[in-house]
């Protein structure tokens, strides 16, 4: 068991997923994704300050699958096995 940090904050790093704009600023910070009675609940912050709670409904999930192409699947697989870069996905 770990002891709490002196300021009362936990030492466990918080999970989050950041989505960036093309100019490398954080647009969304997704803190959690969980099942919900209406679909999937996504919680986080927009532009670093505005809290958000959104529900992805089944019809919208099916609609989103239309964006998935073989090229996108290949890109996702390559991203999973590549090293992360500090430039937030920008090209060099």
GROMACS .gro file of C-alpha atoms in nm:
model
   92
    1UNK     CA    1   0.000   0.000   0.000
    2UNK     CA    2   0.133   0.342  -0.091
    3UNK     CA    3   0.111   0.636   0.143
    4UNK     CA    4  -0.064   0.949   0.023
    5UNK     CA    5   0.139   1.240  -0.107
    6UNK     CA    6   0.203   1.522   0.144
    7UNK     CA    7  -0.058   1.749  -0.014
    8UNK     CA    8  -0.323   1.474   0.000
    9UNK     CA    9  -0.303   1.394  -0.371
   10UNK     CA   10  -0.265   1.034  -0.478
   11UNK     CA   11   0.065   0.914  -0.624
   12UNK     CA   12  -0.123   0.701  -0.879
   13UNK     CA   13  -0.103   0.869  -1.220
   14UNK     CA   14  -0.441   0.967  -1.361
   15UNK     CA   15  -0.539   0.802  -1.688
   16UNK     CA   16  -0.644   1.036  -1.965
   17UNK     CA   17  -0.642   1.064  -2.341
   18UNK     CA   18  -0.565   1.398  -2.499
   19UNK     CA   19  -0.695   1.499  -2.841
   20UNK     CA   20  -0.495   1.773  -3.012
   21UNK     CA   21  -0.574   2.030  -3.278
   22UNK     CA   22  -0.345   2.057  -3.580
   23UNK     CA   23  -0.160   2.345  -3.410
   24UNK     CA   24  -0.072   2.110  -3.119
   25UNK     CA   25  -0.301   2.257  -2.853
   26UNK     CA   26  -0.513   2.027  -2.638
   27UNK     CA   27  -0.874   2.033  -2.754
   28UNK     CA   28  -1.013   1.756  -2.535
   29UNK     CA   29  -0.885   1.564  -2.235
   30UNK     CA   30  -1.090   1.246  -2.193
   31UNK     CA   31  -1.073   1.127  -1.831
   32UNK     CA   32  -1.304   0.823  -1.841
   33UNK     CA   33  -1.511   0.601  -2.065
   34UNK     CA   34  -1.772   0.381  -1.898
   35UNK     CA   35  -2.090   0.187  -1.973
   36UNK     CA   36  -2.413   0.383  -1.929
   37UNK     CA   37  -2.777   0.284  -1.955
   38UNK     CA   38  -2.810   0.488  -2.278
   39UNK     CA   39  -2.478   0.381  -2.435
   40UNK     CA   40  -2.120   0.477  -2.344
   41UNK     CA   41  -2.051   0.769  -2.109
   42UNK     CA   42  -1.741   0.978  -2.191
   43UNK     CA   43  -1.621   1.231  -1.933
   44UNK     CA   44  -1.346   1.490  -1.958
   45UNK     CA   45  -1.270   1.853  -2.030
   46UNK     CA   46  -1.290   2.060  -2.346
   47UNK     CA   47  -1.014   2.316  -2.402
   48UNK     CA   48  -0.871   2.245  -2.058
   49UNK     CA   49  -1.148   2.405  -1.853
   50UNK     CA   50  -1.501   2.316  -1.960
   51UNK     CA   51  -1.614   1.985  -1.805
   52UNK     CA   52  -1.811   1.755  -2.034
   53UNK     CA   53  -2.018   1.442  -2.000
   54UNK     CA   54  -2.139   1.295  -2.328
   55UNK     CA   55  -2.318   0.973  -2.422
   56UNK     CA   56  -2.231   0.778  -2.735
   57UNK     CA   57  -2.557   0.610  -2.838
   58UNK     CA   58  -2.576   0.283  -3.035
   59UNK     CA   59  -2.697   0.450  -3.358
   60UNK     CA   60  -2.407   0.697  -3.347
   61UNK     CA   61  -2.155   0.419  -3.280
   62UNK     CA   62  -2.279   0.234  -3.588
   63UNK     CA   63  -2.255   0.558  -3.789
   64UNK     CA   64  -1.896   0.610  -3.667
   65UNK     CA   65  -1.797   0.266  -3.795
   66UNK     CA   66  -1.855   0.396  -4.148
   67UNK     CA   67  -1.537   0.604  -4.104
   68UNK     CA   68  -1.327   0.290  -4.044
   69UNK     CA   69  -1.139   0.190  -4.359
   70UNK     CA   70  -0.856  -0.058  -4.416
   71UNK     CA   71  -0.615   0.237  -4.441
   72UNK     CA   72  -0.731   0.369  -4.103
   73UNK     CA   73  -0.696   0.026  -3.942
   74UNK     CA   74  -0.341   0.002  -4.080
   75UNK     CA   75  -0.257   0.348  -3.942
   76UNK     CA   76  -0.396   0.255  -3.597
   77UNK     CA   77  -0.187  -0.065  -3.590
   78UNK     CA   78   0.126   0.129  -3.689
   79UNK     CA   79   0.056   0.388  -3.416
   80UNK     CA   80   0.021   0.117  -3.150
   81UNK     CA   81   0.373  -0.006  -3.218
   82UNK     CA   82   0.549   0.326  -3.284
   83UNK     CA   83   0.723   0.539  -3.025
   84UNK     CA   84   0.530   0.837  -2.896
   85UNK     CA   85   0.652   1.179  -3.001
   86UNK     CA   86   0.649   1.493  -2.792
   87UNK     CA   87   0.514   1.702  -3.081
   88UNK     CA   88   0.155   1.575  -3.036
   89UNK     CA   89   0.126   1.406  -3.370
   90UNK     CA   90   0.263   1.686  -3.585
   91UNK     CA   91   0.467   1.602  -3.895
   92UNK     CA   92   0.838   1.670  -3.912
   0.00000   0.00000   0.00000
